[in-house]
Coordinates of C-alpha atoms and ligand atoms in Angstrom, one line a residue:
Chain A
X1 CA 1.7 -4.6 -20.4
X2 CA 1.9 -4.9 -16.8
X3 CA 0.7 -8.0 -15.0
X4 CA 1.2 -9.5 -11.5
X5 CA 2.8 -12.8 -11.3
X6 CA 2.8 -14.5 -7.9
X7 CA 2.7 -11.2 -6.2
X8 CA 5.4 -9.5 -8.3
X9 CA 4.8 -6.8 -11.0
X10 CA 6.1 -7.8 -14.4
X11 CA 6.3 -6.4 -17.8
X12 CA 5.1 -8.7 -20.7
X13 CA 4.3 -8.2 -24.4
X14 CA 0.6 -8.1 -25.3
X15 CA -0.9 -11.3 -26.6
X16 CA 0.8 -13.4 -24.0
X17 CA -0.9 -16.9 -23.4
X18 CA -0.9 -18.7 -20.1
X19 CA 1.3 -21.3 -21.7
X20 CA 4.0 -18.7 -22.8
X21 CA 3.9 -17.3 -19.3
X22 CA 4.4 -20.7 -17.6
X23 CA 7.4 -21.1 -20.0
X24 CA 8.8 -17.7 -19.2
X25 CA 8.5 -18.1 -15.6
X26 CA 10.1 -21.4 -15.6
X27 CA 7.4 -23.0 -13.7
X28 CA 8.3 -26.2 -12.0
X29 CA 6.3 -29.3 -13.1
X30 CA 4.4 -27.1 -15.6
X31 CA 2.1 -30.1 -16.5
X32 CA 0.7 -30.2 -12.9
X33 CA 0.5 -26.4 -12.0
X34 CA -2.8 -24.9 -11.1
X35 CA -3.2 -21.4 -12.5
X36 CA -5.6 -18.7 -11.4
X37 CA -6.1 -15.3 -13.0
X38 CA -7.8 -12.7 -10.9
X39 CA -8.9 -15.3 -8.4
X40 CA -10.5 -17.6 -11.1
X41 CA -9.2 -21.0 -12.2
X42 CA -7.9 -21.5 -15.7
X43 CA -8.6 -25.1 -16.9
X44 CA -5.3 -26.8 -17.9
X45 CA -6.9 -27.4 -21.2
X46 CA -7.2 -23.7 -21.8
X47 CA -3.5 -22.7 -21.2
X48 CA -3.0 -22.1 -24.9
X49 CA -6.2 -20.2 -25.7
X50 CA -6.2 -18.0 -22.5
X51 CA -4.5 -14.6 -23.3
X52 CA -3.4 -12.3 -20.5
X53 CA -4.7 -8.9 -20.2
X54 CA -3.2 -5.6 -18.7
X55 CA -3.6 -5.6 -15.0
X56 CA -4.2 -9.4 -14.5
X57 CA -3.2 -11.0 -11.3
X58 CA -1.7 -14.6 -12.0
X59 CA -1.0 -17.2 -9.3
X60 CA 0.6 -20.5 -9.7
X61 CA -0.4 -23.2 -7.2
X62 CA 1.8 -26.1 -6.9
X63 CA 1.3 -29.7 -5.7
X64 CA 3.2 -30.2 -2.4
X65 CA 3.1 -33.8 -1.2
X66 CA 5.4 -34.2 1.6
X67 CA 4.5 -34.1 5.3
X68 CA 6.0 -37.0 7.2
Chain B
X1 CA -16.9 -28.8 35.0
X2 CA -14.7 -26.5 37.2
X3 CA -11.0 -26.1 36.6
X4 CA -8.6 -27.6 39.2
X5 CA -6.1 -25.2 40.7
X6 CA -3.5 -27.0 38.6
X7 CA -5.4 -26.5 35.5
X8 CA -5.9 -22.7 36.3
X9 CA -2.2 -22.5 36.6
X10 CA -1.4 -24.7 33.5
X11 CA -3.7 -22.9 31.2
X12 CA -3.3 -19.4 32.8
X13 CA -1.7 -17.8 29.6
X14 CA -4.5 -19.0 27.7
X15 CA -7.3 -18.1 30.2
X16 CA -5.9 -14.5 30.3
X17 CA -6.4 -14.0 26.6
X18 CA -9.8 -12.4 25.8
X19 CA -10.2 -14.7 22.8
X20 CA -9.9 -17.8 24.9
X21 CA -10.8 -17.3 28.5
X22 CA -12.1 -19.9 30.7
X23 CA -14.9 -20.5 28.3
X24 CA -12.5 -21.1 25.4
X25 CA -10.2 -23.4 27.6
X26 CA -13.3 -25.5 28.3
X27 CA -14.0 -25.7 24.7
X28 CA -10.4 -26.9 24.1
X29 CA -10.7 -29.5 26.9
X30 CA -13.9 -30.7 25.3
X31 CA -12.6 -30.8 21.8
X32 CA -11.7 -33.8 19.8
X33 CA -8.9 -33.5 17.1
X34 CA -7.6 -36.2 14.8
X35 CA -4.0 -36.2 13.5
X36 CA -3.3 -38.3 10.4
X37 CA 0.5 -38.9 10.3
X38 CA 2.8 -38.9 13.3
X39 CA 5.6 -37.3 11.3
X40 CA 7.0 -33.9 10.2
X41 CA 3.7 -32.1 10.3
X42 CA 1.9 -34.2 12.9
X43 CA 4.6 -34.1 15.6
X44 CA 4.6 -30.4 16.2
X45 CA 0.8 -30.2 15.8
X46 CA 0.4 -33.0 18.3
X47 CA 2.8 -31.3 20.8
X48 CA 1.0 -28.0 20.6
X49 CA -2.5 -29.5 20.7
X50 CA -1.6 -31.6 23.8
X51 CA 0.0 -28.7 25.6
X52 CA -3.0 -26.6 24.8
X53 CA -5.3 -29.1 26.6
X54 CA -7.2 -30.3 23.6
X55 CA -9.0 -33.0 25.5
X56 CA -9.0 -35.9 23.1
X57 CA -6.3 -36.2 20.4
X58 CA -6.4 -39.1 17.9
X59 CA -3.2 -40.0 16.2
X60 CA -3.0 -42.4 13.2
X61 CA 0.0 -43.8 11.7
X62 CA 1.2 -47.4 10.9
X63 CA 4.9 -46.8 11.0
X64 CA 7.7 -47.3 13.6
X65 CA 10.0 -44.5 14.5
X66 CA 13.2 -44.6 12.4
X67 CA 16.5 -42.8 12.9
X68 CA 16.0 -40.8 9.8
X69 CA 12.8 -39.3 11.2
X70 CA 14.3 -37.7 14.1
X71 CA 15.7 -34.8 12.2
X72 CA 12.1 -33.3 12.0
X73 CA 9.8 -35.5 14.0
X74 CA 10.2 -33.8 17.3
X75 CA 7.6 -35.8 19.2
X76 CA 10.0 -38.9 19.0
X77 CA 13.4 -39.2 20.7
X78 CA 16.4 -41.5 19.9
X79 CA 15.3 -43.9 22.5
X80 CA 11.9 -44.4 20.6
X81 CA 13.6 -45.7 17.4
X82 CA 11.8 -48.9 16.5
X83 CA 8.8 -48.1 18.6
X84 CA 5.5 -47.6 16.8
X85 CA 5.1 -43.8 16.1
X86 CA 1.7 -43.6 17.6
X87 CA 3.0 -45.1 20.9
X88 CA 5.9 -42.9 20.9
X89 CA 3.6 -39.8 20.2
X90 CA 1.1 -40.8 22.9
X91 CA 3.9 -41.2 25.5
X92 CA 5.1 -37.7 24.8
X93 CA 1.7 -36.1 24.7
X94 CA 0.7 -37.7 28.0
X95 CA 4.0 -36.6 29.5
X96 CA 3.3 -33.0 28.4
X97 CA -0.3 -32.9 29.7
X98 CA -2.1 -35.6 31.7
X99 CA -5.4 -33.7 30.9
X100 CA -5.3 -35.1 27.4
X101 CA -6.8 -38.6 26.2
X102 CA -4.7 -39.9 23.4
X103 CA -6.3 -42.4 21.1
X104 CA -3.9 -44.2 18.9
X105 CA -4.7 -45.8 15.6
X106 CA -1.9 -48.0 14.3
X107 CA -3.0 -48.2 10.6
X108 CA -2.6 -46.8 7.1
X109 CA -5.8 -44.8 6.1
X110 CA -7.7 -46.2 3.1
X111 CA -11.2 -46.0 1.6
X112 CA -12.5 -48.6 4.0
X113 CA -11.4 -47.2 7.4
X114 CA -11.3 -43.5 7.1
X115 CA -14.9 -42.7 7.3
X116 CA -15.1 -44.5 10.7
X117 CA -11.8 -43.0 11.7
X118 CA -12.9 -39.4 11.4
X119 CA -16.5 -39.7 12.6
X120 CA -16.0 -38.8 16.2
X121 CA -13.7 -35.9 15.7
X122 CA -14.3 -32.1 15.5
X123 CA -11.3 -31.3 13.4
X124 CA -8.8 -33.4 11.4
X125 CA -5.2 -32.5 10.5
X126 CA -3.7 -33.9 7.4
X127 CA -0.1 -34.7 8.3
X128 CA 0.4 -37.4 5.6
X129 CA 3.2 -37.5 2.9
X130 CA 1.6 -38.5 -0.1
X131 CA -1.1 -37.5 -2.7
X132 CA -3.4 -40.5 -2.4
X133 CA -3.7 -40.0 1.3
X134 CA -4.2 -36.2 0.9
X135 CA -7.0 -36.7 -1.6
X136 CA -8.6 -39.5 0.4
X137 CA -8.7 -37.3 3.6
X138 CA -10.2 -34.4 1.5
X139 CA -12.9 -36.5 0.0
X140 CA -13.7 -38.3 3.2
X141 CA -13.9 -34.9 5.0
X142 CA -16.1 -33.3 2.5
X143 CA -18.4 -36.2 2.4
X144 CA -18.7 -36.5 6.1
X145 CA -18.9 -32.6 6.6
X146 CA -15.7 -32.5 8.6
X147 CA -13.4 -29.5 8.8
X148 CA -9.7 -30.1 8.2
X149 CA -6.3 -28.7 7.7
X150 CA -4.4 -29.7 4.6
X151 CA -0.7 -29.2 4.4
X152 CA 2.4 -30.2 2.3
X153 CA 6.1 -29.5 2.9
X154 CA 9.1 -30.3 0.7
X155 CA 12.7 -28.9 0.6
X156 CA 12.5 -25.4 1.9
X157 CA 8.9 -24.8 1.2
X158 CA 5.4 -25.5 2.8
X159 CA 1.9 -24.7 2.3
X160 CA -1.4 -25.1 4.0
X161 CA -5.2 -24.4 3.6
X162 CA -8.3 -25.0 5.7
X163 CA -11.5 -26.7 4.6
X164 CA -14.6 -26.1 6.5
X165 CA -17.9 -27.4 5.1
X166 CA -20.0 -24.8 3.4
X167 CA -17.2 -22.3 3.5
X168 CA -15.1 -22.1 0.4
X169 CA -13.1 -24.5 -1.6
X170 CA -11.7 -28.0 -0.9
X171 CA -8.3 -29.3 -1.8
X172 CA -9.8 -31.1 -4.8
X173 CA -11.2 -27.8 -6.1
X174 CA -7.7 -26.4 -6.4
X175 CA -5.7 -29.6 -7.4
X176 CA -8.4 -31.8 -9.1
X177 CA -6.7 -35.2 -8.9
X178 CA -3.4 -36.7 -7.8
X179 CA -0.5 -36.2 -10.3
X180 CA 0.6 -39.4 -11.9
X181 CA 2.8 -41.6 -9.7
X182 CA 6.3 -40.2 -9.3
X183 CA 5.6 -37.1 -11.5
X184 CA 5.8 -34.7 -8.6
X185 CA 8.5 -35.3 -5.9
X186 CA 6.9 -36.2 -2.6
X187 CA 9.4 -38.9 -1.7
X188 CA 12.2 -39.1 0.8
X189 CA 14.8 -38.4 -2.0
X190 CA 13.5 -34.8 -2.3
X191 CA 14.5 -33.9 1.3
X192 CA 13.0 -31.4 3.6
X193 CA 14.4 -29.0 6.1
X194 CA 13.5 -30.2 9.5
X195 CA 12.0 -26.9 10.9
X196 CA 9.6 -26.7 8.1
X197 CA 7.4 -29.3 9.7
X198 CA 7.7 -27.2 12.8
X199 CA 6.4 -23.9 11.0
X200 CA 3.7 -25.7 9.0
X201 CA 2.6 -28.2 11.6
X202 CA 2.2 -25.5 14.2
X203 CA 0.1 -23.4 11.8
X204 CA -2.1 -26.5 11.4
X205 CA -2.4 -26.7 15.2
X206 CA -3.2 -22.9 15.3
X207 CA -6.0 -23.5 12.8
X208 CA -7.4 -26.4 14.8
X209 CA -7.4 -24.2 17.9
X210 CA -9.1 -21.2 16.3
X211 CA -11.6 -23.5 14.7
X212 CA -12.4 -24.8 18.3
X213 CA -12.4 -21.5 19.9
X214 CA -14.5 -20.0 17.0
X215 CA -12.3 -17.0 16.9
X216 CA -10.5 -15.1 14.2
X217 CA -10.1 -15.9 10.4
X218 CA -9.3 -19.4 9.3
X219 CA -7.4 -20.2 6.0
X220 CA -10.7 -21.0 4.3
X221 CA -10.6 -19.9 0.8
X222 CA -6.8 -19.2 1.0
X223 CA -3.6 -21.2 0.4
X224 CA -0.9 -20.0 2.7
X225 CA 2.5 -20.7 1.2
X226 CA 5.9 -20.4 2.9
X227 CA 9.2 -20.2 1.2
X228 CA 12.0 -20.4 3.8
X229 CA 14.8 -19.5 1.5
X230 CA 13.2 -16.3 0.5
X231 CA 11.6 -16.0 3.9
X232 CA 8.4 -15.2 2.5
X233 CA 4.8 -16.0 3.4
X234 CA 2.0 -15.5 0.8
X235 CA -1.7 -15.8 1.5
X236 CA -3.1 -16.6 -1.9
X237 CA -6.7 -16.1 -2.6
X238 CA -8.5 -19.2 -4.1
X239 CA -11.3 -19.0 -6.5
X240 CA -14.8 -18.7 -4.6
X241 CA -16.7 -20.7 -7.2
X242 CA -16.5 -24.4 -6.3
X243 CA -19.7 -25.3 -7.9
X244 CA -17.9 -27.5 -10.6
X245 CA -15.8 -29.4 -8.0
X246 CA -16.0 -33.2 -8.5
X247 CA -16.4 -33.7 -4.7
X248 CA -17.7 -30.5 -3.2
X249 CA -19.6 -29.1 -6.1
X250 CA -23.1 -28.9 -6.9
X251 CA -23.2 -32.0 -8.8
X252 CA -20.5 -34.2 -7.4
X253 CA -19.1 -37.0 -9.8
X254 CA -17.1 -38.5 -6.9
X255 CA -19.4 -40.0 -4.5
X256 CA -17.3 -42.9 -3.2
X257 CA -13.9 -42.8 -1.7
X258 CA -11.0 -43.7 -4.0
X259 CA -7.7 -45.6 -3.2
X260 CA -5.2 -44.0 -5.6
X261 CA -2.0 -46.0 -6.2
X262 CA 1.0 -44.9 -4.2
X263 CA 4.2 -43.7 -5.8
X264 CA 6.7 -46.6 -5.9
X265 CA 9.3 -45.1 -3.5
X266 CA 6.5 -44.7 -0.9
X267 CA 4.8 -48.1 -0.8
X268 CA 6.1 -48.5 2.7
X269 CA 5.6 -45.1 4.1
X270 CA 2.0 -44.0 3.8
X271 CA 0.7 -41.6 6.4
Ligands
ZN1 ZN1 -14.1 -28.9 -3.9

């Protein structure tokens, strides 16, 4: 199936969970990433149970703490 | 209030813009913006806001200028090393533009002082370098109904978002609560390319200016990310529904400000 991850079109097998996607995409600090699918938040407790669908648009939002 | 001849010349490139004009320039001269943190983000933001003629600029920071700051904190000079950052920043802003009144606050923000600090300002810029401060600014601004610009920078990356009361999500909607101490790099060990503060801090100044002018689209409901190595900007849409947020939602569970613990490596460098 085709999904969009951080703006880039990707091909992944059916049945892909958010957790598996986080692993495949080598997300930095995976414990603390915020995930949205089609502009809705996915609770971090639901990463294992949330399965992606054809055409989904996934974004990873990262903590960025610096500034001074 | 009429412009002096000097002001007409100083702000001529603003006044000629249809989005600014004489009316907009007066709005800027009457506006009050608070910058928390006189560092990588706060320095360029302060320079542009002062140059733009924002009439009152508050700047809060407890630190002194350190030699290691000068690679990015362009409001301070080598001669300022050892001086309180807020003093050094004030001198530079006043030298750029005598129209600006600079108010300095030599302090670390915490739950006891932030509400009082932000109350007289129209817009707040978060130029701090740690999560406890960023969450504190968010919560205090949400509770007080103040708009603010959040930003973070690290290595070759930066990001920012704008909160306006009643218009879209707050920082806590997206990031819930600070990561455990030292779990996410925010410290000086991680490093940051100096010009990153210039890019993101200038964008924060731009958001403040647009808010004051009431023109254009703000980064409300979006996170703008910048990756300098890929040379890529992305404007990521944030979820609209913030009813469940602990601070800006329909039934907030956070009703008092929280002093989170600072990472061990940053005990002496809060913003
Ligand atoms: Zn919120």
